[in-house]
Amino acid sequence: MARADSPRHFYHDQSIKNVLAEFQSDLEQGLSAEKVAQNYETYGWNELTFKPGKPAWLRFLLQFNQPLLYILLLAGAVKAFLGSWTNAAVIWGVTVVNAVIGYLQEAKAEGAIASLAKAVTTEAHVLRDHQRLRVPSKDLVPGDIVLLASGDKVPADLRLVKIRNLQIDESALTGEAVPVEKSTELLASDTPLAERNNMAYAGSFVTFGQGRGIVVATANATEMGQISQSMEKQVSLQTPLTRKFSKFSRTLLYAILTLATLTFAIGLGQGESWVYMFEAAIALAVSAIPEGLPAVVTITLAIGVNRMASRNAIIRKLPAVEALGSATVVCSDKTGTLTENQMTVQAIYAGQQHYVVSGGGYSAKGEIFPREDQGASCHLDDALPHTLAECLLAGLLCNDSQLKQTDDDWSVVGDPTEGALLSSAAKVGFSQAGFASKKPRLDVIPFESDYQYMATLHDGEARTIYVKGSVESLLSRCDQMLNGQGQLIALEPSTITQVVDEMAAQGLRVLAFAKKEVDHHQHSVVHEDIAADLIFLGLQGMIDPPRPEAIAAVHACQKAGIHVKMITGDHIKTAQAIAQRMGISAAGEATAFEGRQLATMAKEELRNVAETGSVFARVAPAQKLQLVEALQSRGNIVAMTGDGVNDAPALKQADIGIAMGKGGTEVARESADMLLTDDNFASIEAAVEEGRTVFQNLRKAIAFLLPVNGGESMTILISALLARDLPILSLQVLWLNMINSITMTVPLAFEAKSPDIMQSAPRNPNEPLITPLLLRRILLVSAFNWVLIFGMFEWAKSTTGDVTVARTMAIQALVAARVIYLLSISQLGRSLLSYLQGKTKEITNAPFLIIGIVAAIALQIVFSQWSLMNHLFETAPLTFKQGLICLIPMLPMLPLAILANRIDP
């Protein structure tokens, strides 16, 4: 069967008649069985397709796809060809160890597309041949008429054709904080995704009402499918560290091959045997390759992972540890990331008095008090103002939702807006249970988008209709209001409108409340009952508030030189208000842009806006991805946070994708490099701190490892060109570069952070791995190591007459000097020097460093004194006197280390 995806068109700007005609469908009868079969042949299953992940064996083989390992593999092959199987086995063993470490630490979870497929797998009610059927969502085809009811998951993209009070939660797709009220009206072509109210999208949920829609897109052609495709096309980007390592490795590879080939050719030209020169070339190549560096980097990153986990940040992809530490921009979703994802009433206007509401979420914790500290807090035992009580009571009774407590967490069963009203009433002791018998509900007019209000009739001392809804719908029905003393006065619409504008400017969603007393014998309520003569009770303004700890985290990021940008699908005024509260943007700044503005921009203009803007609202999923790409094109290292399906492509594109591990969607979690287990933006600050510490420790490791390679390669090169005995053999080089280096370098990964780690600006993303200052340090110490190895070897050979003993002494002398150099670049050594100079009274505690040094010394004793090691590595046992002589180079290393620290502090 030929497979084709659904037509990729937009239907929000098409009339219902045209859509039905295009798909040859009937609103009352649905598709015929024949037409369903025909469409199925054309469009296939309503399932997302995705590429299978790489098999385990291929992922393991790809670990060898590193330029520096090519040389080792080739050198091992040549050694085996020449019959030196021991040498070949050791060389190959080094490459396998590196591959195993990388394989075990690599992130294996590539199930984001599978999670998307699962997200749209459900059952649907459809009309076919004038019959209502329940079918698996994968059987849906374009043209099907789907029936929606409260609690349903939308199975495909639908153009809505009939609705009754339909509300759909699209937060995972658009970032909209509250359910969207749907309509069937025709919309403009440039209407943003979040405002296409005549559409229902696959993977969203019906929270209220009923509806009917025609399937216009299935499988990969749905909005969810487009996200799937954009993720599938997106390559896995390298982090700054891996990019720099790749560039460094390629440069080093070319240099090593050039030097080895030149050495081999010059030696042959001088009459040396090709076997000797080949051994020298291999020894030179092996000595120049920092074999231990990949393993040290991996171990250092793994330690950083464990540290971050203890601070609520779980790393899924190892290089992301360092990438976060070098981030220059954090792009954050608003809903559920910077905010509580819980609507909260924060302002009330009742009885001509403004009130402030404290507390967050749906908990009853908090207080209601007059604005500008004009009075005492209002508790249940206080004299609660009559009009305020009436306003809160209207929100409590004219309400179809409930609050649910699980341990210390409160959640809403129903509409988040109604949950906020229940919470504000609870802060003065009002509860649904408490008024169930006092004012039982007799009838209700459910909320309808055509009327923009809800009304309930309650019994009690007086039979009362309570109404809540939009300000526009209620003001026209009111002619009186209650003043501060609970007395009826004439309504002042202009004053109310001014208060509404003030609340809206703060990003608050405003609801109005009113009541009307009716005859005690009335048992039902209809629209005519509330067409006029309502008494205005007040306003409640609510918002999904920012997390207090996230505000502090934003400030900390900005102090560290990291720009924070809000990218959301929510309304621009709400986004601006939250951004101003959090300090992301200042009041009056023209740095907020809408998705429809971004859609008309050329690439260069979009890049400029991405850099200068701080708030991006009503943004479609594809535009989130474009903004991340625009920032990266300007050299930024971008961290992207999010929790919804709509965030997944941007999370995958970003240098570091950060998902909510607790409240986020599975799709977002599978696409991210890092999860926040507490769903708290504040944990990002801690993760950045750890990431910077990781890079700081990696830089120490590089400064420690590379001078040994430099000294070894310089020694071998000069010895080969002068046709002298090699002071160090290729297998001995591997011992130094792998066993000794890893033992002494890994403790650097446990170094604590510097006190000023978050006071400096992010590193320049274009800064090379080996900076000029670091290169000077490496060259200086490399020259010392060359003199040390060459000098100790020549002296020992001339005094003992034994080349094997001379090589062993040269190696042990090098290790002894390395101990001093290791201390000099560690915090222990630096604090010890400050202590001796009287600058500090404490010495840094560094148990891992001490353990590493002791272990390295023990291994070196085994290396020279054990007969098996003598046989494998061509070493010789040393006398006590010879061992003491090997300690002499520690003395000149002291002033050299101090000089190196001044060159590259």
Coordinates of N, CA, C and O in Angstrom, one line a residue, residues 106-218:
E106 N 27.2 7.0 27.7 CA 26.4 7.7 26.7 C 24.9 7.6 27.0 O 24.5 6.5 27.4
A107 N 24.2 8.6 26.7 CA 22.8 8.6 26.9 C 22.2 7.6 25.9 O 22.4 7.8 24.7
K108 N 21.4 6.7 26.3 CA 20.8 5.6 25.4 C 19.4 5.9 25.1 O 18.8 5.3 24.3
A109 N 18.7 6.8 25.9 CA 17.3 7.0 25.7 C 17.0 7.9 24.5 O 17.3 9.1 24.5
E110 N 16.5 7.3 23.4 CA 16.2 8.1 22.2 C 14.7 7.8 21.8 O 14.3 7.6 20.7
G111 N 13.8 7.9 22.8 CA 12.4 7.5 22.6 C 11.5 8.7 22.5 O 10.3 8.5 22.8
A112 N 12.0 9.8 22.1 CA 11.0 11.0 22.1 C 9.9 10.8 21.0 O 8.8 11.1 21.3
I113 N 10.3 10.3 19.9 CA 9.3 10.1 18.8 C 8.3 9.0 19.2 O 7.1 9.1 19.0
A114 N 8.8 8.0 19.9 CA 7.9 6.9 20.4 C 6.9 7.5 21.4 O 5.8 7.1 21.4
S115 N 7.4 8.4 22.2 CA 6.5 9.0 23.2 C 5.5 9.8 22.5 O 4.3 9.9 23.0
L116 N 5.8 10.5 21.4 CA 4.8 11.3 20.7 C 3.8 10.3 20.1 O 2.6 10.6 20.2
A117 N 4.2 9.2 19.6 CA 3.2 8.3 19.1 C 2.3 7.8 20.1 O 1.1 7.7 19.9
K118 N 2.8 7.5 21.3 CA 2.0 7.1 22.5 C 1.0 8.2 22.9 O -0.1 7.9 23.3
A119 N 1.5 9.5 22.7 CA 0.6 10.6 23.2 C -0.7 10.7 22.4 O -1.6 11.3 22.8
V120 N -0.7 10.2 21.1 CA -1.9 10.3 20.3 C -2.6 9.0 20.2 O -3.5 8.9 19.4
T121 N -2.2 8.0 20.9 CA -2.9 6.7 20.8 C -4.0 6.7 21.8 O -3.8 6.7 23.0
T122 N -5.2 6.6 21.2 CA -6.5 6.6 22.0 C -7.6 6.1 21.2 O -7.4 5.6 20.1
E123 N -8.8 6.1 21.7 CA -10.0 5.8 20.9 C -10.8 7.0 20.6 O -10.8 8.0 21.4
A124 N -11.6 6.9 19.6 CA -12.4 8.1 19.2 C -13.8 7.7 18.8 O -14.1 6.6 18.3
H125 N -14.8 8.6 19.0 CA -16.2 8.4 18.6 C -16.3 9.1 17.3 O -16.0 10.3 17.2
V126 N -16.8 8.4 16.2 CA -16.9 9.0 14.9 C -18.3 8.6 14.3 O -18.9 7.7 14.8
L127 N -18.6 9.5 13.3 CA -19.8 9.2 12.5 C -19.4 8.6 11.2 O -18.6 9.2 10.5
R128 N -19.9 7.4 10.9 CA -19.7 6.7 9.6 C -21.0 6.1 9.2 O -21.6 5.3 9.9
D129 N -21.3 6.3 7.9 CA -22.6 5.8 7.4 C -23.8 6.0 8.3 O -24.6 5.2 8.6
H130 N -23.8 7.2 8.9 CA -24.9 7.7 9.7 C -25.0 6.9 11.1 O -26.0 6.9 11.7
Q131 N -23.9 6.2 11.4 CA -23.8 5.5 12.7 C -22.7 6.1 13.6 O -21.7 6.5 13.0
R132 N -23.0 6.0 14.9 CA -21.9 6.5 15.8 C -21.1 5.3 16.2 O -21.6 4.3 16.7
L133 N -19.8 5.3 15.9 CA -18.9 4.2 16.2 C -17.8 4.6 17.1 O -17.4 5.8 17.1
R134 N -17.2 3.6 17.8 CA -16.0 3.9 18.6 C -14.9 3.1 18.0 O -14.9 1.9 17.9
V135 N -13.9 3.8 17.5 CA -12.8 3.2 16.8 C -11.4 3.6 17.4 O -11.3 4.7 18.0
P136 N -10.4 2.8 17.2 CA -9.0 3.2 17.6 C -8.6 4.5 16.8 O -9.0 4.6 15.6
S137 N -7.9 5.3 17.5 CA -7.5 6.6 16.8 C -6.7 6.3 15.6 O -6.7 7.1 14.6
K138 N -6.0 5.2 15.5 CA -5.1 5.0 14.4 C -5.9 4.7 13.1 O -5.4 4.7 12.0
D139 N -7.2 4.4 13.3 CA -8.1 4.1 12.2 C -8.7 5.3 11.6 O -9.4 5.2 10.5
L140 N -8.5 6.5 12.2 CA -9.1 7.7 11.7 C -8.4 8.1 10.3 O -7.2 7.9 10.1
V141 N -9.3 8.7 9.5 CA -8.8 9.2 8.2 C -9.3 10.6 8.0 O -10.3 11.0 8.6
P142 N -8.6 11.4 7.2 CA -9.1 12.8 6.9 C -10.5 12.7 6.3 O -10.8 11.9 5.5
G143 N -11.4 13.6 6.8 CA -12.8 13.5 6.4 C -13.7 12.9 7.5 O -15.0 13.2 7.4
D144 N -13.2 12.2 8.4 CA -14.0 11.6 9.5 C -14.6 12.7 10.3 O -14.0 13.7 10.6
I145 N -15.8 12.5 10.8 CA -16.5 13.4 11.7 C -16.3 12.8 13.1 O -16.8 11.7 13.4
V146 N -15.6 13.5 14.0 CA -15.2 13.1 15.3 C -16.1 13.8 16.4 O -16.3 15.0 16.3
L147 N -16.6 13.1 17.3 CA -17.4 13.6 18.4 C -16.6 13.8 19.7 O -15.9 12.8 20.1
L148 N -16.6 14.9 20.3 CA -15.7 15.2 21.4 C -16.6 15.4 22.7 O -17.7 16.0 22.6
A149 N -16.2 14.9 23.8 CA -16.8 15.2 25.1 C -15.8 15.4 26.2 O -14.6 15.1 26.0
S150 N -16.3 15.9 27.3 CA -15.4 16.3 28.4 C -14.6 15.0 28.8 O -15.1 13.9 29.0
G151 N -13.2 15.2 28.9 CA -12.3 14.1 29.3 C -11.7 13.4 28.2 O -10.8 12.6 28.3
D152 N -12.1 13.7 26.9 CA -11.6 13.0 25.7 C -10.2 13.6 25.4 O -9.9 14.8 25.6
K153 N -9.3 12.7 24.8 CA -8.1 13.2 24.2 C -8.4 13.4 22.7 O -8.9 12.5 22.1
V154 N -8.0 14.5 22.2 CA -8.3 14.8 20.8 C -7.4 13.8 19.9 O -6.2 13.8 20.1
P155 N -8.0 13.0 19.0 CA -7.2 12.0 18.3 C -6.5 12.4 17.1 O -5.7 11.7 16.5
A156 N -6.9 13.6 16.5 CA -6.3 14.1 15.3 C -6.6 15.6 15.2 O -7.2 16.1 16.1
D157 N -6.0 16.2 14.2 CA -6.3 17.7 14.1 C -7.7 17.8 13.5 O -8.0 17.2 12.4
L158 N -8.5 18.6 14.1 CA -9.9 18.8 13.7 C -10.3 20.2 13.4 O -9.8 21.1 14.1
R159 N -11.0 20.4 12.4 CA -11.7 21.7 12.2 C -13.1 21.6 12.8 O -13.9 20.8 12.4
L160 N -13.3 22.4 13.9 CA -14.5 22.3 14.6 C -15.7 22.8 13.8 O -15.6 23.9 13.2
V161 N -16.8 22.0 13.9 CA -18.0 22.4 13.1 C -19.2 22.6 14.0 O -20.1 23.3 13.6
K162 N -19.2 22.0 15.2 CA -20.3 22.3 16.2 C -19.7 22.2 17.6 O -18.8 21.4 17.8
I163 N -20.1 23.1 18.4 CA -19.6 23.1 19.8 C -20.7 23.4 20.8 O -21.7 24.1 20.4
R164 N -20.5 23.0 22.0 CA -21.4 23.4 23.1 C -20.5 23.6 24.3 O -20.1 22.6 24.9
N165 N -20.2 24.8 24.6 CA -19.3 25.2 25.8 C -18.0 24.4 25.8 O -17.5 24.0 26.8
L166 N -17.4 24.3 24.6 CA -16.2 23.4 24.5 C -15.0 24.2 24.9 O -14.7 25.3 24.5
Q167 N -14.2 23.5 25.9 CA -13.0 24.1 26.3 C -11.9 22.9 26.2 O -12.2 21.8 26.6
I168 N -10.7 23.3 25.7 CA -9.7 22.3 25.5 C -8.4 22.7 26.1 O -8.0 23.9 25.9
D169 N -7.7 21.8 26.8 CA -6.4 22.1 27.4 C -5.4 21.8 26.3 O -5.1 20.7 26.0
E170 N -4.7 22.9 25.9 CA -3.7 22.8 24.8 C -2.3 23.2 25.4 O -1.4 23.5 24.6
S171 N -2.2 23.2 26.7 CA -1.0 23.7 27.3 C 0.3 23.0 26.9 O 1.4 23.6 26.7
A172 N 0.2 21.7 26.7 CA 1.4 20.9 26.2 C 1.8 21.3 24.8 O 3.0 21.1 24.5
L173 N 0.9 21.8 24.0 CA 1.2 22.1 22.6 C 1.5 23.6 22.4 O 2.4 23.9 21.7
T174 N 0.7 24.5 23.1 CA 0.9 25.9 22.9 C 1.5 26.7 24.0 O 1.9 27.8 23.9
G175 N 1.5 26.1 25.3 CA 1.9 26.8 26.4 C 0.9 27.7 27.1 O 1.1 28.3 28.1
E176 N -0.4 27.6 26.5 CA -1.5 28.4 27.1 C -1.8 27.9 28.5 O -1.9 26.7 28.7
A177 N -1.8 28.7 29.5 CA -1.9 28.3 30.9 C -3.3 27.8 31.3 O -3.4 26.9 32.2
V178 N -4.3 28.2 30.6 CA -5.7 27.8 31.0 C -6.3 27.2 29.7 O -5.9 27.5 28.6
P179 N -7.4 26.4 29.9 CA -8.1 25.8 28.8 C -8.6 26.8 27.9 O -9.0 27.9 28.3
V180 N -8.7 26.5 26.6 CA -9.0 27.4 25.5 C -10.5 27.3 25.2 O -11.0 26.1 25.0
E181 N -11.3 28.4 25.2 CA -12.7 28.3 24.8 C -12.7 28.3 23.3 O -12.1 29.1 22.6
K182 N -13.5 27.3 22.8 CA -13.5 27.0 21.3 C -14.7 27.7 20.7 O -15.7 28.0 21.3
S183 N -14.6 27.9 19.4 CA -15.7 28.5 18.6 C -15.6 27.8 17.2 O -14.7 27.0 16.9
T184 N -16.5 28.1 16.3 CA -16.5 27.6 15.0 C -16.3 28.7 13.9 O -16.4 28.5 12.7
E185 N -16.1 30.0 14.4 CA -16.0 31.1 13.5 C -14.8 31.0 12.6 O -13.7 30.5 13.0
L186 N -14.9 31.6 11.4 CA -13.8 31.7 10.5 C -12.7 32.6 11.1 O -13.0 33.7 11.6
L187 N -11.4 32.3 10.9 CA -10.3 33.1 11.4 C -9.4 33.6 10.3 O -9.4 33.0 9.2
A188 N -8.7 34.6 10.6 CA -7.7 35.1 9.6 C -6.6 34.1 9.3 O -6.3 33.3 10.2
S189 N -6.0 34.2 8.2 CA -5.0 33.2 7.8 C -3.7 33.3 8.7 O -3.1 32.3 9.0
D190 N -3.4 34.5 9.2 CA -2.2 34.7 10.0 C -2.5 34.5 11.5 O -1.6 34.9 12.3
T191 N -3.6 33.9 11.9 CA -3.9 33.7 13.3 C -2.9 32.7 13.9 O -2.7 31.6 13.3
P192 N -2.2 33.1 15.0 CA -1.2 32.2 15.6 C -1.9 30.9 16.1 O -3.1 30.8 16.3
L193 N -1.1 29.9 16.2 CA -1.5 28.5 16.6 C -2.3 28.6 17.9 O -3.4 28.0 18.0
A194 N -1.9 29.4 18.9 CA -2.5 29.4 20.2 C -3.9 30.1 20.2 O -4.6 30.0 21.1
E195 N -4.2 30.8 19.0 CA -5.4 31.6 18.9 C -6.4 31.0 17.9 O -7.4 31.6 17.6
R196 N -6.0 29.8 17.4 CA -6.9 29.2 16.4 C -8.0 28.4 17.1 O -8.0 27.2 17.3
N197 N -9.0 29.2 17.6 CA -10.1 28.6 18.5 C -11.1 27.7 17.7 O -11.9 27.1 18.4
N198 N -11.0 27.7 16.4 CA -11.9 26.8 15.7 C -11.3 25.5 15.3 O -11.8 24.7 14.5
M199 N -10.1 25.2 15.9 CA -9.4 24.0 15.7 C -9.2 23.2 17.0 O -9.1 23.8 18.1
A200 N -9.1 21.9 16.9 CA -8.7 21.1 18.0 C -7.6 20.2 17.5 O -7.6 19.6 16.5
Y201 N -6.5 20.2 18.3 CA -5.3 19.5 17.9 C -5.0 18.2 18.6 O -5.3 18.1 19.8
A202 N -4.4 17.3 17.9 CA -4.1 16.0 18.4 C -3.3 16.0 19.6 O -2.3 16.8 19.7
G203 N -3.6 15.2 20.6 CA -2.8 15.2 21.9 C -3.3 16.1 22.9 O -2.9 16.0 24.1
S204 N -4.2 17.0 22.6 CA -4.8 17.9 23.6 C -6.0 17.3 24.3 O -6.5 16.2 23.9
F205 N -6.5 17.9 25.4 CA -7.6 17.2 26.2 C -8.8 18.2 26.3 O -8.7 19.4 26.5
V206 N -10.0 17.6 26.2 CA -11.2 18.3 26.4 C -11.5 18.4 27.9 O -11.6 17.4 28.5
T207 N -11.6 19.6 28.4 CA -11.8 19.8 29.8 C -13.3 20.1 30.1 O -13.7 19.9 31.3
F208 N -14.0 20.6 29.1 CA -15.4 20.9 29.4 C -16.2 21.0 28.1 O -15.6 21.4 27.1
G209 N -17.4 20.6 28.2 CA -18.3 20.8 27.0 C -18.3 19.7 26.0 O -17.7 18.6 26.3
Q210 N -18.9 19.9 24.9 CA -19.0 18.9 23.8 C -18.6 19.6 22.5 O -18.7 20.9 22.4
G211 N -18.3 18.8 21.5 CA -18.0 19.4 20.2 C -18.0 18.3 19.1 O -18.1 17.1 19.4
R212 N -17.9 18.8 17.9 CA -17.9 17.9 16.7 C -16.9 18.5 15.7 O -17.0 19.8 15.5
G213 N -16.1 17.7 15.1 CA -15.1 18.3 14.2 C -14.8 17.3 13.1 O -15.0 16.1 13.2
I214 N -14.3 17.9 12.0 CA -13.9 17.1 10.9 C -12.4 16.9 10.8 O -11.6 17.9 11.0
V215 N -11.9 15.7 10.7 CA -10.5 15.4 10.7 C -9.9 16.0 9.4 O -10.3 15.7 8.3
V216 N -8.9 16.9 9.6 CA -8.2 17.6 8.5 C -6.8 17.2 8.4 O -6.1 17.4 7.4
A217 N -6.2 16.5 9.4 CA -4.8 16.1 9.4 C -4.7 14.9 10.3 O -5.2 14.9 11.4
T218 N -3.9 13.9 9.9 CA -3.6 12.7 10.7 C -2.1 12.5 10.7 O -1.4 13.0 9.8

